[in-house]
Amino acid sequence: MPWKMSGKLKFVTICIRCQSCRSSKTSENRKRRAHVNNANSLITEVENLNLNRVNSNIYRVKMSSSTRVVLLACGSFNPITNMHLRMFEIARDHLHRTGRYQVVGGIISPVNDGYGKKDLVSSKHRAEMCKLAIEHSNWLKLDLWEAERDGWTPTAQTMQHHHENLAQSRLNNNLNSYPKPLTCVSTASPTRRGVKRRIHDTKNESPSKGADIDKDDIYSSGQSPIQLKLLCGGDLLESFAVPDLWSKEDMETIVGKFGLVVITRAGSDPYKFIYESDLLYKHQNNIHIVNEWIHNEISSTKIRRAIRRDESVKYLVPDPVLRYIKNHKLYQDADEEKNVKAGEKK
């Protein structure tokens, strides 16, 4: 019996010591694993940092070899809607995905009051609403050259003005006010029918002073001039087939010299219109068709109708624009002439 007791006591003593040893070793192993994990995490962070730098350098090289583009949207913007803003984003994404273009800016150009469209409120109101809509954008700008002229200006002449202004800004190194491009990269109609331009006899005029360009962002040594492209919806493309609506010379200038970025809309087939038009088919490589898979049929016409009927348009137009409409009581009557006159008097 004694030897059994001593054996039992010895066994108990050994067990206690083993448990203590195991606890000590476990603690050391945990520390080692923690150090290893920390080291692995540090290595992963360094690898990710290096990969990000490589990707960044690849992107810079890619963008430096891309053709830089400024998108121009002409229209009534009566009022400007979320879809007008959305079209710029979609267009930029599409052009960037091609790997051949870098969108460096977007211009919103409201039409002159002389356009004479029904329910067209004063350009003063429309310009202010556009300004409020893009106040937080770092690449869109409002240009009032067209809106502040003595009368209506054809789209081709407006594009020619901005084209010459971009080139002149580069030559004179005017570097003040153009928005900086994003480091990343289309579209609904700016105004549905309002963007169309009727044939109009106008004299050739020299471009007036417009937006300046930031040379570091828009132009730098060794880079080619920026291309200007008209941003529009499928209805504009269809309007080219309407007799006597567009002059052949203007169509040739817009499509052939500058180019189009066209957003598709539900039920339309832009490729069919291009095929059926000799002029569009001739310049099809200068027409970029952008499929909008998230269809949104917001239009200024429907917005005005809803406001007249005292229906909510929240989330269809930017909140600052909605507040402006309410504060100035715009679009509340079917006849908007008084709004135009009121805007002219202010």
GROMACS .gro file of C-alpha atoms in nm:
model
  346
    1MET     CA    1   0.000   0.000   0.000
    2PRO     CA    2   0.269   0.255   0.084
    3TRP     CA    3   0.424   0.224  -0.253
    4LYS     CA    4   0.085   0.275  -0.412
    5MET     CA    5   0.022   0.587  -0.211
    6SER     CA    6   0.365   0.724  -0.290
    7GLY     CA    7   0.306   0.639  -0.652
    8LYS     CA    8  -0.023   0.814  -0.644
    9LEU     CA    9   0.128   1.118  -0.479
   10LYS     CA   10   0.412   1.112  -0.727
   11PHE     CA   11   0.164   1.089  -1.009
   12VAL     CA   12  -0.027   1.387  -0.878
   13THR     CA   13   0.294   1.586  -0.845
   14ILE     CA   14   0.397   1.504  -1.197
   15CYS     CA   15   0.053   1.604  -1.332
   16ILE     CA   16   0.067   1.941  -1.162
   17ARG     CA   17   0.412   2.013  -1.301
   18CYS     CA   18   0.309   1.903  -1.651
   19GLN     CA   19   0.007   2.133  -1.649
   20SER     CA   20   0.223   2.424  -1.545
   21CYS     CA   21   0.473   2.350  -1.818
   22ARG     CA   22   0.202   2.322  -2.074
   23SER     CA   23   0.056   2.657  -1.973
   24SER     CA   24   0.395   2.821  -2.000
   25LYS     CA   25   0.462   2.668  -2.340
   26THR     CA   26   0.115   2.764  -2.462
   27SER     CA   27   0.173   3.123  -2.360
   28GLU     CA   28   0.506   3.129  -2.543
   29ASN     CA   29   0.349   2.973  -2.851
   30ARG     CA   30   0.075   3.233  -2.851
   31LYS     CA   31   0.332   3.509  -2.834
   32ARG     CA   32   0.525   3.355  -3.120
   33ARG     CA   33   0.209   3.321  -3.330
   34ALA     CA   34   0.119   3.681  -3.251
   35HIS     CA   35   0.462   3.798  -3.370
   36VAL     CA   36   0.431   3.587  -3.683
   37ASN     CA   37   0.083   3.724  -3.754
   38ASN     CA   38   0.202   4.080  -3.702
   39ALA     CA   39   0.495   4.017  -3.935
   40ASN     CA   40   0.264   3.865  -4.197
   41SER     CA   41   0.025   4.159  -4.166
   42LEU     CA   42   0.313   4.402  -4.212
   43ILE     CA   43   0.434   4.212  -4.518
   44THR     CA   44   0.081   4.214  -4.662
   45GLU     CA   45   0.048   4.589  -4.605
   46VAL     CA   46   0.380   4.653  -4.778
   47GLU     CA   47   0.282   4.431  -5.069
   48ASN     CA   48  -0.055   4.608  -5.103
   49LEU     CA   49   0.115   4.946  -5.085
   50ASN     CA   50   0.359   4.848  -5.357
   51LEU     CA   51   0.074   4.706  -5.567
   52ASN     CA   52  -0.125   5.028  -5.527
   53ARG     CA   53   0.178   5.228  -5.635
   54VAL     CA   54   0.225   5.006  -5.937
   55ASN     CA   55  -0.143   5.034  -6.030
   56SER     CA   56  -0.127   5.408  -5.981
   57ASN     CA   57   0.175   5.436  -6.208
   58ILE     CA   58   0.006   5.216  -6.469
   59TYR     CA   59  -0.302   5.437  -6.452
   60ARG     CA   60  -0.094   5.754  -6.494
   61VAL     CA   61   0.083   5.611  -6.797
   62LYS     CA   62  -0.249   5.497  -6.941
   63MET     CA   63  -0.419   5.832  -6.883
   64SER     CA   64  -0.122   6.028  -7.018
   65SER     CA   65  -0.158   5.841  -7.347
   66SER     CA   66  -0.536   5.886  -7.360
   67THR     CA   67  -0.719   6.155  -7.552
   68ARG     CA   68  -0.860   6.410  -7.313
   69VAL     CA   69  -1.221   6.510  -7.356
   70VAL     CA   70  -1.453   6.784  -7.234
   71LEU     CA   71  -1.825   6.701  -7.248
   72LEU     CA   72  -2.066   6.978  -7.345
   73ALA     CA   73  -2.439   6.955  -7.272
   74CYS     CA   74  -2.660   7.217  -7.437
   75GLY     CA   75  -3.027   7.245  -7.351
   76SER     CA   76  -3.305   7.425  -7.172
   77PHE     CA   77  -3.247   7.275  -6.825
   78ASN     CA   78  -3.598   7.387  -6.742
   79PRO     CA   79  -3.542   7.276  -6.469
   80ILE     CA   80  -3.221   7.076  -6.438
   81THR     CA   81  -3.290   6.725  -6.305
   82ASN     CA   82  -3.091   6.445  -6.144
   83MET     CA   83  -3.088   6.273  -6.483
   84HIS     CA   84  -2.905   6.568  -6.638
   85LEU     CA   85  -2.630   6.519  -6.380
   86ARG     CA   86  -2.640   6.144  -6.412
   87MET     CA   87  -2.575   6.161  -6.785
   88PHE     CA   88  -2.232   6.318  -6.725
   89GLU     CA   89  -2.135   6.038  -6.488
   90ILE     CA   90  -2.249   5.765  -6.727
   91ALA     CA   91  -2.071   5.925  -7.020
   92ARG     CA   92  -1.746   5.962  -6.829
   93ASP     CA   93  -1.756   5.598  -6.714
   94HIS     CA   94  -1.814   5.478  -7.070
   95LEU     CA   95  -1.535   5.682  -7.226
   96HIS     CA   96  -1.290   5.581  -6.954
   97ARG     CA   97  -1.372   5.215  -7.002
   98THR     CA   98  -1.264   5.235  -7.363
   99GLY     CA   99  -0.911   5.308  -7.244
  100ARG     CA  100  -0.878   5.570  -7.517
  101TYR     CA  101  -1.025   5.876  -7.344
  102GLN     CA  102  -0.989   6.069  -7.022
  103VAL     CA  103  -1.277   6.302  -6.940
  104VAL     CA  104  -1.131   6.611  -6.776
  105GLY     CA  105  -1.438   6.831  -6.749
  106GLY     CA  106  -1.803   6.886  -6.824
  107ILE     CA  107  -1.984   7.203  -6.930
  108ILE     CA  108  -2.353   7.284  -6.884
  109SER     CA  109  -2.472   7.549  -7.130
  110PRO     CA  110  -2.834   7.666  -7.081
  111VAL     CA  111  -3.010   7.789  -7.394
  112ASN     CA  112  -3.087   8.157  -7.447
  113ASP     CA  113  -3.435   8.291  -7.370
  114GLY     CA  114  -3.463   8.369  -7.740
  115TYR     CA  115  -3.503   7.998  -7.814
  116GLY     CA  116  -3.874   8.055  -7.760
  117LYS     CA  117  -3.963   7.715  -7.618
  118LYS     CA  118  -4.300   7.682  -7.445
  119ASP     CA  119  -4.289   7.720  -7.064
  120LEU     CA  120  -3.926   7.833  -7.079
  121VAL     CA  121  -3.851   8.036  -6.766
  122SER     CA  122  -3.590   8.308  -6.759
  123SER     CA  123  -3.229   8.205  -6.813
  124LYS     CA  124  -3.157   8.381  -6.484
  125HIS     CA  125  -3.365   8.122  -6.300
  126ARG     CA  126  -3.237   7.829  -6.506
  127ALA     CA  127  -2.876   7.931  -6.460
  128GLU     CA  128  -2.918   7.967  -6.085
  129MET     CA  129  -3.076   7.622  -6.062
  130CYS     CA  130  -2.787   7.471  -6.261
  131LYS     CA  131  -2.540   7.644  -6.033
  132LEU     CA  132  -2.709   7.498  -5.726
  133ALA     CA  133  -2.723   7.151  -5.881
  134ILE     CA  134  -2.346   7.129  -5.942
  135GLU     CA  135  -2.221   7.323  -5.641
  136HIS     CA  136  -2.058   7.009  -5.497
  137SER     CA  137  -1.918   6.874  -5.825
  138ASN     CA  138  -1.544   6.897  -5.878
  139TRP     CA  139  -1.551   6.848  -6.255
  140LEU     CA  140  -1.872   7.009  -6.385
  141LYS     CA  141  -1.910   7.380  -6.453
  142LEU     CA  142  -2.179   7.619  -6.567
  143ASP     CA  143  -2.110   7.839  -6.869
  144LEU     CA  144  -2.344   8.131  -6.946
  145TRP     CA  145  -2.194   8.244  -7.277
  146GLU     CA  146  -2.489   8.106  -7.471
  147ALA     CA  147  -2.754   8.215  -7.220
  148GLU     CA  148  -2.629   8.575  -7.198
  149ARG     CA  149  -2.611   8.647  -7.570
  150ASP     CA  150  -2.857   8.877  -7.744
  151GLY     CA  151  -3.043   8.589  -7.902
  152TRP     CA  152  -3.058   8.220  -7.972
  153THR     CA  153  -2.735   8.049  -8.084
  154PRO     CA  154  -2.715   7.728  -8.292
  155THR     CA  155  -2.550   7.430  -8.126
  156ALA     CA  156  -2.271   7.417  -8.384
  157GLN     CA  157  -2.174   7.777  -8.312
  158THR     CA  158  -2.183   7.713  -7.936
  159MET     CA  159  -1.951   7.417  -7.979
  160GLN     CA  160  -1.719   7.616  -8.201
  161HIS     CA  161  -1.702   7.885  -7.933
  162HIS     CA  162  -1.602   7.641  -7.660
  163HIS     CA  163  -1.356   7.465  -7.891
  164GLU     CA  164  -1.180   7.790  -7.973
  165ASN     CA  165  -1.194   7.898  -7.611
  166LEU     CA  166  -1.021   7.578  -7.499
  167ALA     CA  167  -0.748   7.626  -7.760
  168GLN     CA  168  -0.707   7.996  -7.677
  169SER     CA  169  -0.682   7.925  -7.306
  170ARG     CA  170  -0.405   7.679  -7.375
  171LEU     CA  171  -0.209   7.925  -7.586
  172ASN     CA  172  -0.248   8.211  -7.337
  173ASN     CA  173  -0.189   7.990  -7.033
  174ASN     CA  174  -0.499   8.119  -6.858
  175LEU     CA  175  -0.500   7.895  -6.554
  176ASN     CA  176  -0.769   7.998  -6.315
  177SER     CA  177  -1.117   7.858  -6.308
  178TYR     CA  178  -1.162   7.530  -6.494
  179PRO     CA  179  -1.256   7.240  -6.264
  180LYS     CA  180  -0.993   6.980  -6.190
  181PRO     CA  181  -1.046   6.638  -6.349
  182LEU     CA  182  -1.099   6.328  -6.138
  183THR     CA  183  -0.837   6.057  -6.143
  184CYS     CA  184  -1.097   5.802  -6.262
  185VAL     CA  185  -1.354   5.777  -6.545
  186SER     CA  186  -2.340   5.821  -7.048
  187THR     CA  187  -2.627   5.967  -7.112
  188ALA     CA  188  -2.977   6.093  -7.084
  189SER     CA  189  -3.099   6.382  -7.285
  190PRO     CA  190  -3.005   6.719  -7.138
  191THR     CA  191  -3.349   6.851  -7.208
  192ARG     CA  192  -3.529   6.596  -7.422
  193ARG     CA  193  -3.651   6.818  -7.708
  194GLY     CA  194  -3.502   7.142  -7.578
  195VAL     CA  195  -3.153   7.053  -7.692
  196LYS     CA  196  -3.248   7.061  -8.059
  197ARG     CA  197  -3.151   7.359  -8.267
  198ARG     CA  198  -3.358   7.496  -8.550
  199ILE     CA  199  -3.199   7.629  -8.864
  200HIS     CA  200  -3.114   7.988  -8.799
  201ASP     CA  201  -2.919   8.246  -8.994
  202THR     CA  202  -2.647   8.386  -8.772
  203LYS     CA  203  -2.333   8.580  -8.846
  204ASN     CA  204  -1.995   8.436  -8.763
  205GLU     CA  205  -1.867   8.598  -8.452
  206SER     CA  206  -1.537   8.575  -8.276
  207PRO     CA  207  -1.554   8.385  -7.947
  208SER     CA  208  -1.578   8.593  -7.635
  209LYS     CA  209  -1.381   8.530  -7.323
  210GLY     CA  210  -1.500   8.221  -7.139
  211ALA     CA  211  -1.379   7.968  -6.886
  212ASP     CA  212  -1.007   7.958  -6.821
  213ILE     CA  213  -0.818   7.631  -6.816
  214ASP     CA  214  -0.592   7.491  -6.547
  215LYS     CA  215  -0.281   7.400  -6.744
  216ASP     CA  216  -0.159   7.145  -6.491
  217ASP     CA  217  -0.486   6.956  -6.512
  218ILE     CA  218  -0.609   7.016  -6.865
  219TYR     CA  219  -0.292   7.081  -7.063
  220SER     CA  220   0.068   7.000  -6.991
  221SER     CA  221   0.375   6.994  -7.210
  222GLY     CA  222   0.371   6.727  -7.474
  223GLN     CA  223  -0.001   6.658  -7.454
  224SER     CA  224  -0.242   6.701  -7.741
  225PRO     CA  225  -0.537   6.943  -7.740
  226ILE     CA  226  -0.859   6.843  -7.572
  227GLN     CA  227  -1.146   6.711  -7.778
  228LEU     CA  228  -1.490   6.864  -7.727
  229LYS     CA  229  -1.787   6.629  -7.760
  230LEU     CA  230  -2.160   6.697  -7.742
  231LEU     CA  231  -2.337   6.505  -7.469
  232CYS     CA  232  -2.697   6.424  -7.556
  233GLY     CA  233  -2.980   6.173  -7.547
  234GLY     CA  234  -3.111   5.944  -7.816
  235ASP     CA  235  -3.383   6.193  -7.908
  236LEU     CA  236  -3.121   6.438  -8.035
  237LEU     CA  237  -2.983   6.172  -8.267
  238GLU     CA  238  -3.334   6.100  -8.393
  239SER     CA  239  -3.396   6.470  -8.451
  240PHE     CA  240  -3.129   6.474  -8.721
  241ALA     CA  241  -3.380   6.290  -8.940
  242VAL     CA  242  -3.648   6.561  -8.899
  243PRO     CA  243  -3.669   6.765  -9.223
  244ASP     CA  244  -3.554   7.127  -9.203
  245LEU     CA  245  -3.471   7.104  -8.833
  246TRP     CA  246  -3.095   7.098  -8.871
  247SER     CA  247  -2.877   7.244  -9.143
  248LYS     CA  248  -2.646   6.997  -9.313
  249GLU     CA  249  -2.348   7.220  -9.236
  250ASP     CA  250  -2.426   7.223  -8.865
  251MET     CA  251  -2.473   6.848  -8.856
  252GLU     CA  252  -2.141   6.799  -9.032
  253THR     CA  253  -1.970   7.028  -8.778
  254ILE     CA  254  -2.128   6.869  -8.472
  255VAL     CA  255  -2.084   6.506  -8.571
  256GLY     CA  256  -1.783   6.518  -8.802
  257LYS     CA  257  -1.563   6.778  -8.636
  258PHE     CA  258  -1.651   6.729  -8.269
  259GLY     CA  259  -1.848   6.409  -8.211
  260LEU     CA  260  -2.139   6.286  -8.003
  261VAL     CA  261  -2.177   6.089  -7.682
  262VAL     CA  262  -2.531   5.952  -7.695
  263ILE     CA  263  -2.724   5.787  -7.414
  264THR     CA  264  -2.975   5.527  -7.517
  265ARG     CA  265  -3.330   5.538  -7.392
  266ALA     CA  266  -3.598   5.271  -7.362
  267GLY     CA  267  -3.754   5.178  -7.695
  268SER     CA  268  -3.497   5.353  -7.914
  269ASP     CA  269  -3.242   5.202  -8.150
  270PRO     CA  270  -2.962   5.455  -8.213
  271TYR     CA  271  -2.771   5.214  -8.435
  272LYS     CA  272  -3.068   5.200  -8.669
  273PHE     CA  273  -3.075   5.580  -8.701
  274ILE     CA  274  -2.702   5.584  -8.770
  275TYR     CA  275  -2.743   5.319  -9.038
  276GLU     CA  276  -3.031   5.501  -9.205
  277SER     CA  277  -2.849   5.836  -9.218
  278ASP     CA  278  -2.567   5.874  -9.471
  279LEU     CA  279  -2.410   6.156  -9.270
  280LEU     CA  280  -2.425   5.971  -8.938
  281TYR     CA  281  -2.303   5.650  -9.099
  282LYS     CA  282  -2.012   5.840  -9.249
  283HIS     CA  283  -1.902   5.960  -8.904
  284GLN     CA  284  -2.013   5.658  -8.701
  285ASN     CA  285  -1.669   5.622  -8.545
  286ASN     CA  286  -1.717   5.967  -8.394
  287ILE     CA  287  -2.046   5.871  -8.229
  288HIS     CA  288  -2.023   5.697  -7.893
  289ILE     CA  289  -2.337   5.506  -7.799
  290VAL     CA  290  -2.375   5.454  -7.425
  291ASN     CA  291  -2.619   5.193  -7.298
  292GLU     CA  292  -2.796   5.304  -6.982
  293TRP     CA  293  -2.901   4.982  -6.819
  294ILE     CA  294  -3.067   5.160  -6.527
  295HIS     CA  295  -3.340   5.328  -6.724
  296ASN     CA  296  -3.473   5.649  -6.577
  297GLU     CA  297  -3.721   5.849  -6.781
  298ILE     CA  298  -3.703   6.168  -6.577
  299SER     CA  299  -3.773   6.467  -6.799
  300SER     CA  300  -3.807   6.837  -6.732
  301THR     CA  301  -4.148   6.832  -6.900
  302LYS     CA  302  -4.278   6.575  -6.652
  303ILE     CA  303  -4.123   6.767  -6.363
  304ARG     CA  304  -4.304   7.087  -6.465
  305ARG     CA  305  -4.632   6.899  -6.504
  306ALA     CA  306  -4.599   6.743  -6.160
  307ILE     CA  307  -4.527   7.081  -6.000
  308ARG     CA  308  -4.831   7.239  -6.167
  309ARG     CA  309  -5.043   6.957  -6.023
  310ASP     CA  310  -4.893   7.008  -5.678
  311GLU     CA  311  -4.729   6.665  -5.685
  312SER     CA  312  -4.399   6.583  -5.519
  313VAL     CA  313  -4.082   6.586  -5.731
  314LYS     CA  314  -3.847   6.514  -5.444
  315TYR     CA  315  -3.555   6.288  -5.542
  316LEU     CA  316  -3.615   6.377  -5.908
  317VAL     CA  317  -3.432   6.709  -5.887
  318PRO     CA  318  -3.150   6.809  -5.649
  319ASP     CA  319  -3.281   6.939  -5.316
  320PRO     CA  320  -3.131   7.289  -5.357
  321VAL     CA  321  -3.305   7.315  -5.696
  322LEU     CA  322  -3.635   7.205  -5.544
  323ARG     CA  323  -3.606   7.470  -5.274
  324TYR     CA  324  -3.529   7.733  -5.536
  325ILE     CA  325  -3.837   7.635  -5.738
  326LYS     CA  326  -4.058   7.660  -5.430
  327ASN     CA  327  -3.909   7.988  -5.311
  328HIS     CA  328  -3.957   8.151  -5.652
  329LYS     CA  329  -4.288   7.975  -5.724
  330LEU     CA  330  -4.175   7.849  -6.062
  331TYR     CA  331  -4.376   7.619  -6.289
  332GLN     CA  332  -4.693   7.658  -6.085
  333ASP     CA  333  -4.900   7.795  -6.374
  334ALA     CA  334  -4.946   7.655  -6.721
  335ASP     CA  335  -4.847   7.990  -6.867
  336GLU     CA  336  -4.490   8.068  -6.759
  337GLU     CA  337  -4.451   8.401  -6.937
  338LYS     CA  338  -4.473   8.591  -6.611
  339ASN     CA  339  -4.179   8.389  -6.475
  340VAL     CA  340  -3.971   8.482  -6.778
  341LYS     CA  341  -4.057   8.851  -6.740
  342ALA     CA  342  -4.000   8.840  -6.366
  343GLY     CA  343  -3.658   8.692  -6.418
  344GLU     CA  344  -3.570   8.960  -6.672
  345LYS     CA  345  -3.664   9.239  -6.433
  346LYS     CA  346  -3.446   9.107  -6.150
   0.00000   0.00000   0.00000
